[in-house]
């Protein structure tokens, strides 16, 4: 019998809680076809750390609706999107919005890891990291690497 979405999510959360986290290559196998530019393993870890530091000072925007609203208002930062979000229609308009406003953006392989790095128990598919002086070095390093990623055609 096939698993429902809720059963699959519960099994995934249980695996993470047990310490049986999936490797980077296992996570890449479940990434959407639109998830370009995909961050490397090293850049993903840097982005997770930057999200964690930003969430401690409450300097992030979380979720499609909130991120979209603040991009439209002209807020600056790095947009980090999860590559394993289904359906794709939920957030496929965000890369175009980021390119129009020249915001750096990147995809990472797991929405569960993105949510947990933001200090949430729920998976998160999009986060906007705003600049702040407490973590400016990590932020600048992430901006430099994300802008250096090749953009999709």
mmCIF file of N, CA and C in Angstrom, residues 21-89:
data_model
loop_
_atom_site.group_PDB
_atom_site.id
_atom_site.type_symbol
_atom_site.label_atom_id
_atom_site.label_comp_id
_atom_site.label_asym_id
_atom_site.label_seq_id
_atom_site.Cartn_x
_atom_site.Cartn_y
_atom_site.Cartn_z
ATOM 1 N N UNK A 21 20.021 10.959 9.107
ATOM 2 C CA UNK A 21 19.843 11.972 8.091
ATOM 3 C C UNK A 21 20.343 11.448 6.752
ATOM 4 N N UNK A 22 19.697 11.903 5.685
ATOM 5 C CA UNK A 22 20.088 11.497 4.348
ATOM 6 C C UNK A 22 21.323 12.276 3.921
ATOM 7 N N UNK A 23 22.130 11.651 3.080
ATOM 8 C CA UNK A 23 23.318 12.336 2.585
ATOM 9 C C UNK A 23 22.918 13.330 1.496
ATOM 10 N N UNK A 24 23.841 14.172 1.130
ATOM 11 C CA UNK A 24 23.591 15.194 0.121
ATOM 12 C C UNK A 24 23.185 14.562 -1.206
ATOM 13 N N UNK A 25 23.842 13.475 -1.581
ATOM 14 C CA UNK A 25 23.547 12.817 -2.860
ATOM 15 C C UNK A 25 22.170 12.159 -2.850
ATOM 16 N N UNK A 26 21.741 11.643 -1.719
ATOM 17 C CA UNK A 26 20.392 11.077 -1.615
ATOM 18 C C UNK A 26 19.337 12.173 -1.728
ATOM 19 N N UNK A 27 19.626 13.342 -1.171
ATOM 20 C CA UNK A 27 18.678 14.450 -1.254
ATOM 21 C C UNK A 27 18.586 15.013 -2.671
ATOM 22 N N UNK A 28 19.700 15.031 -3.384
ATOM 23 C CA UNK A 28 19.712 15.549 -4.755
ATOM 24 C C UNK A 28 18.852 14.687 -5.676
ATOM 25 N N UNK A 29 18.707 13.417 -5.364
ATOM 26 C CA UNK A 29 17.909 12.527 -6.206
ATOM 27 C C UNK A 29 16.433 12.936 -6.237
ATOM 28 N N UNK A 30 15.974 13.674 -5.227
ATOM 29 C CA UNK A 30 14.561 14.059 -5.149
ATOM 30 C C UNK A 30 14.320 15.529 -5.482
ATOM 31 N N UNK A 31 15.281 16.174 -6.121
ATOM 32 C CA UNK A 31 15.173 17.598 -6.423
ATOM 33 C C UNK A 31 14.351 17.793 -7.698
ATOM 34 N N UNK A 32 13.570 18.888 -7.739
ATOM 35 C CA UNK A 32 12.747 19.225 -8.900
ATOM 36 C C UNK A 32 13.601 19.587 -10.104
ATOM 37 N N UNK A 33 13.029 19.482 -11.311
ATOM 38 C CA UNK A 33 13.795 19.869 -12.503
ATOM 39 C C UNK A 33 14.057 21.368 -12.614
ATOM 40 N N UNK A 34 13.264 22.203 -11.930
ATOM 41 C CA UNK A 34 13.492 23.655 -12.037
ATOM 42 C C UNK A 34 14.502 24.159 -11.013
ATOM 43 N N UNK A 35 15.016 23.301 -10.167
ATOM 44 C CA UNK A 35 15.897 23.719 -9.070
ATOM 45 C C UNK A 35 17.302 24.031 -9.584
ATOM 46 N N UNK A 36 17.423 25.131 -10.288
ATOM 47 C CA UNK A 36 18.694 25.622 -10.790
ATOM 48 C C UNK A 36 18.782 27.104 -10.493
ATOM 49 N N UNK A 37 19.837 27.623 -9.955
ATOM 50 C CA UNK A 37 21.111 27.009 -9.604
ATOM 51 C C UNK A 37 21.041 26.283 -8.264
ATOM 52 N N UNK A 38 21.487 25.055 -8.261
ATOM 53 C CA UNK A 38 21.502 24.235 -7.055
ATOM 54 C C UNK A 38 22.823 24.448 -6.327
ATOM 55 N N UNK A 39 22.728 24.730 -5.048
ATOM 56 C CA UNK A 39 23.930 24.977 -4.246
ATOM 57 C C UNK A 39 24.694 23.670 -4.034
ATOM 58 N N UNK A 40 25.997 23.772 -4.006
ATOM 59 C CA UNK A 40 26.824 22.604 -3.720
ATOM 60 C C UNK A 40 26.685 22.228 -2.249
ATOM 61 N N UNK A 41 27.274 21.124 -1.881
ATOM 62 C CA UNK A 41 27.203 20.675 -0.484
ATOM 63 C C UNK A 41 27.808 21.723 0.452
ATOM 64 N N UNK A 42 28.951 22.258 0.058
ATOM 65 C CA UNK A 42 29.647 23.247 0.882
ATOM 66 C C UNK A 42 28.835 24.537 1.008
ATOM 67 N N UNK A 43 28.287 25.013 -0.110
ATOM 68 C CA UNK A 43 27.483 26.234 -0.086
ATOM 69 C C UNK A 43 26.172 26.011 0.671
ATOM 70 N N UNK A 44 25.598 24.820 0.565
ATOM 71 C CA UNK A 44 24.374 24.513 1.312
ATOM 72 C C UNK A 44 24.614 24.627 2.809
ATOM 73 N N UNK A 45 25.742 24.104 3.269
ATOM 74 C CA UNK A 45 26.060 24.202 4.700
ATOM 75 C C UNK A 45 26.237 25.653 5.126
ATOM 76 N N UNK A 46 26.886 26.454 4.274
ATOM 77 C CA UNK A 46 27.060 27.875 4.595
ATOM 78 C C UNK A 46 25.711 28.590 4.657
ATOM 79 N N UNK A 47 24.823 28.256 3.719
ATOM 80 C CA UNK A 47 23.502 28.878 3.713
ATOM 81 C C UNK A 47 22.692 28.465 4.933
ATOM 82 N N UNK A 48 22.777 27.178 5.322
ATOM 83 C CA UNK A 48 22.077 26.716 6.528
ATOM 84 C C UNK A 48 22.578 27.476 7.758
ATOM 85 N N UNK A 49 23.901 27.667 7.855
ATOM 86 C CA UNK A 49 24.473 28.390 8.996
ATOM 87 C C UNK A 49 24.036 29.848 8.995
ATOM 88 N N UNK A 50 23.977 30.452 7.819
ATOM 89 C CA UNK A 50 23.551 31.845 7.718
ATOM 90 C C UNK A 50 22.070 31.979 8.098
ATOM 91 N N UNK A 51 21.251 31.028 7.682
ATOM 92 C CA UNK A 51 19.832 31.025 8.056
ATOM 93 C C UNK A 51 19.694 30.877 9.562
ATOM 94 N N UNK A 52 20.500 30.003 10.148
ATOM 95 C CA UNK A 52 20.441 29.790 11.601
ATOM 96 C C UNK A 52 20.816 31.067 12.359
ATOM 97 N N UNK A 53 21.872 31.744 11.915
ATOM 98 C CA UNK A 53 22.288 32.990 12.562
ATOM 99 C C UNK A 53 21.234 34.077 12.382
ATOM 100 N N UNK A 54 20.643 34.150 11.187
ATOM 101 C CA UNK A 54 19.623 35.164 10.920
ATOM 102 C C UNK A 54 18.353 34.912 11.723
ATOM 103 N N UNK A 55 18.008 33.649 11.926
ATOM 104 C CA UNK A 55 16.786 33.341 12.681
ATOM 105 C C UNK A 55 16.958 33.662 14.164
ATOM 106 N N UNK A 56 18.201 33.617 14.655
ATOM 107 C CA UNK A 56 18.430 33.958 16.058
ATOM 108 C C UNK A 56 18.163 35.432 16.329
ATOM 109 N N UNK A 57 18.431 36.292 15.343
ATOM 110 C CA UNK A 57 18.163 37.718 15.505
ATOM 111 C C UNK A 57 16.850 38.114 14.829
ATOM 112 N N UNK A 58 16.044 37.122 14.472
ATOM 113 C CA UNK A 58 14.724 37.329 13.851
ATOM 114 C C UNK A 58 14.828 38.205 12.602
ATOM 115 N N UNK A 59 15.756 37.854 11.738
ATOM 116 C CA UNK A 59 16.007 38.653 10.543
ATOM 117 C C UNK A 59 15.782 37.847 9.267
ATOM 118 N N UNK A 60 14.779 36.965 9.269
ATOM 119 C CA UNK A 60 14.446 36.187 8.086
ATOM 120 C C UNK A 60 12.971 36.358 7.759
ATOM 121 N N UNK A 61 12.636 36.074 6.514
ATOM 122 C CA UNK A 61 11.248 35.980 6.068
ATOM 123 C C UNK A 61 11.053 34.542 5.621
ATOM 124 N N UNK A 62 9.983 33.917 6.101
ATOM 125 C CA UNK A 62 9.791 32.485 5.882
ATOM 126 C C UNK A 62 8.458 32.237 5.188
ATOM 127 N N UNK A 63 8.479 31.391 4.167
ATOM 128 C CA UNK A 63 7.258 31.007 3.479
ATOM 129 C C UNK A 63 7.057 31.785 2.185
ATOM 130 N N UNK A 64 6.343 31.167 1.242
ATOM 131 C CA UNK A 64 6.166 31.758 -0.082
ATOM 132 C C UNK A 64 5.421 33.085 -0.001
ATOM 133 N N UNK A 65 4.344 33.123 0.742
ATOM 134 C CA UNK A 65 3.511 34.324 0.799
ATOM 135 C C UNK A 65 4.277 35.516 1.385
ATOM 136 N N UNK A 66 4.968 35.282 2.479
ATOM 137 C CA UNK A 66 5.699 36.358 3.142
ATOM 138 C C UNK A 66 6.894 36.823 2.310
ATOM 139 N N UNK A 67 7.644 35.877 1.740
ATOM 140 C CA UNK A 67 8.801 36.234 0.922
ATOM 141 C C UNK A 67 8.355 37.007 -0.316
ATOM 142 N N UNK A 68 7.290 36.555 -0.956
ATOM 143 C CA UNK A 68 6.786 37.232 -2.150
ATOM 144 C C UNK A 68 6.355 38.660 -1.819
ATOM 145 N N UNK A 69 5.686 38.835 -0.695
ATOM 146 C CA UNK A 69 5.221 40.158 -0.292
ATOM 147 C C UNK A 69 6.392 41.114 -0.094
ATOM 148 N N UNK A 70 7.445 40.650 0.574
ATOM 149 C CA UNK A 70 8.566 41.544 0.862
ATOM 150 C C UNK A 70 9.493 41.734 -0.336
ATOM 151 N N UNK A 71 9.523 40.793 -1.262
ATOM 152 C CA UNK A 71 10.254 41.022 -2.517
ATOM 153 C C UNK A 71 9.552 42.124 -3.298
ATOM 154 N N UNK A 72 8.224 42.070 -3.332
ATOM 155 C CA UNK A 72 7.460 43.109 -4.029
ATOM 156 C C UNK A 72 7.638 44.472 -3.382
ATOM 157 N N UNK A 73 7.827 44.506 -2.058
ATOM 158 C CA UNK A 73 8.041 45.771 -1.356
ATOM 159 C C UNK A 73 9.460 46.301 -1.543
ATOM 160 N N UNK A 74 10.362 45.485 -2.087
ATOM 161 C CA UNK A 74 11.715 45.951 -2.374
ATOM 162 C C UNK A 74 12.746 45.588 -1.324
ATOM 163 N N UNK A 75 12.446 44.631 -0.475
ATOM 164 C CA UNK A 75 13.402 44.225 0.553
ATOM 165 C C UNK A 75 14.565 43.459 -0.084
ATOM 166 N N UNK A 76 15.759 43.671 0.424
ATOM 167 C CA UNK A 76 16.965 43.050 -0.128
ATOM 168 C C UNK A 76 17.403 41.876 0.741
ATOM 169 N N UNK A 77 18.079 40.913 0.112
ATOM 170 C CA UNK A 77 18.600 39.765 0.830
ATOM 171 C C UNK A 77 18.855 38.606 -0.108
ATOM 172 N N UNK A 78 19.162 37.450 0.472
ATOM 173 C CA UNK A 78 19.375 36.224 -0.296
ATOM 174 C C UNK A 78 18.111 35.386 -0.189
ATOM 175 N N UNK A 79 17.615 34.896 -1.317
ATOM 176 C CA UNK A 79 16.452 34.019 -1.315
ATOM 177 C C UNK A 79 16.956 32.584 -1.432
ATOM 178 N N UNK A 80 16.587 31.771 -0.447
ATOM 179 C CA UNK A 80 16.990 30.364 -0.419
ATOM 180 C C UNK A 80 15.723 29.526 -0.589
ATOM 181 N N UNK A 81 15.706 28.682 -1.630
ATOM 182 C CA UNK A 81 14.529 27.867 -1.924
ATOM 183 C C UNK A 81 14.875 26.394 -1.827
ATOM 184 N N UNK A 82 13.909 25.603 -1.380
ATOM 185 C CA UNK A 82 14.102 24.162 -1.279
ATOM 186 C C UNK A 82 13.794 23.523 -2.621
ATOM 187 N N UNK A 83 14.660 22.645 -3.058
ATOM 188 C CA UNK A 83 14.493 22.011 -4.359
ATOM 189 C C UNK A 83 13.547 20.836 -4.374
ATOM 190 N N UNK A 84 13.120 20.358 -3.218
ATOM 191 C CA UNK A 84 12.258 19.172 -3.189
ATOM 192 C C UNK A 84 10.791 19.500 -2.913
ATOM 193 N N UNK A 85 10.380 20.733 -3.188
ATOM 194 C CA UNK A 85 9.000 21.151 -2.946
ATOM 195 C C UNK A 85 8.105 20.709 -4.089
ATOM 196 N N UNK A 86 7.000 20.074 -3.743
ATOM 197 C CA UNK A 86 6.000 19.671 -4.728
ATOM 198 C C UNK A 86 4.655 20.200 -4.298
ATOM 199 N N UNK A 87 3.800 20.637 -5.165
ATOM 200 C CA UNK A 87 3.988 20.845 -6.599
ATOM 201 C C UNK A 87 4.882 22.058 -6.876
ATOM 202 N N UNK A 88 5.480 22.059 -8.047
ATOM 203 C CA UNK A 88 6.407 23.117 -8.425
ATOM 204 C C UNK A 88 5.684 24.459 -8.522
ATOM 205 N N UNK A 89 4.392 24.423 -8.867
ATOM 206 C CA UNK A 89 3.617 25.652 -9.073
ATOM 207 C C UNK A 89 3.561 26.531 -7.837
#
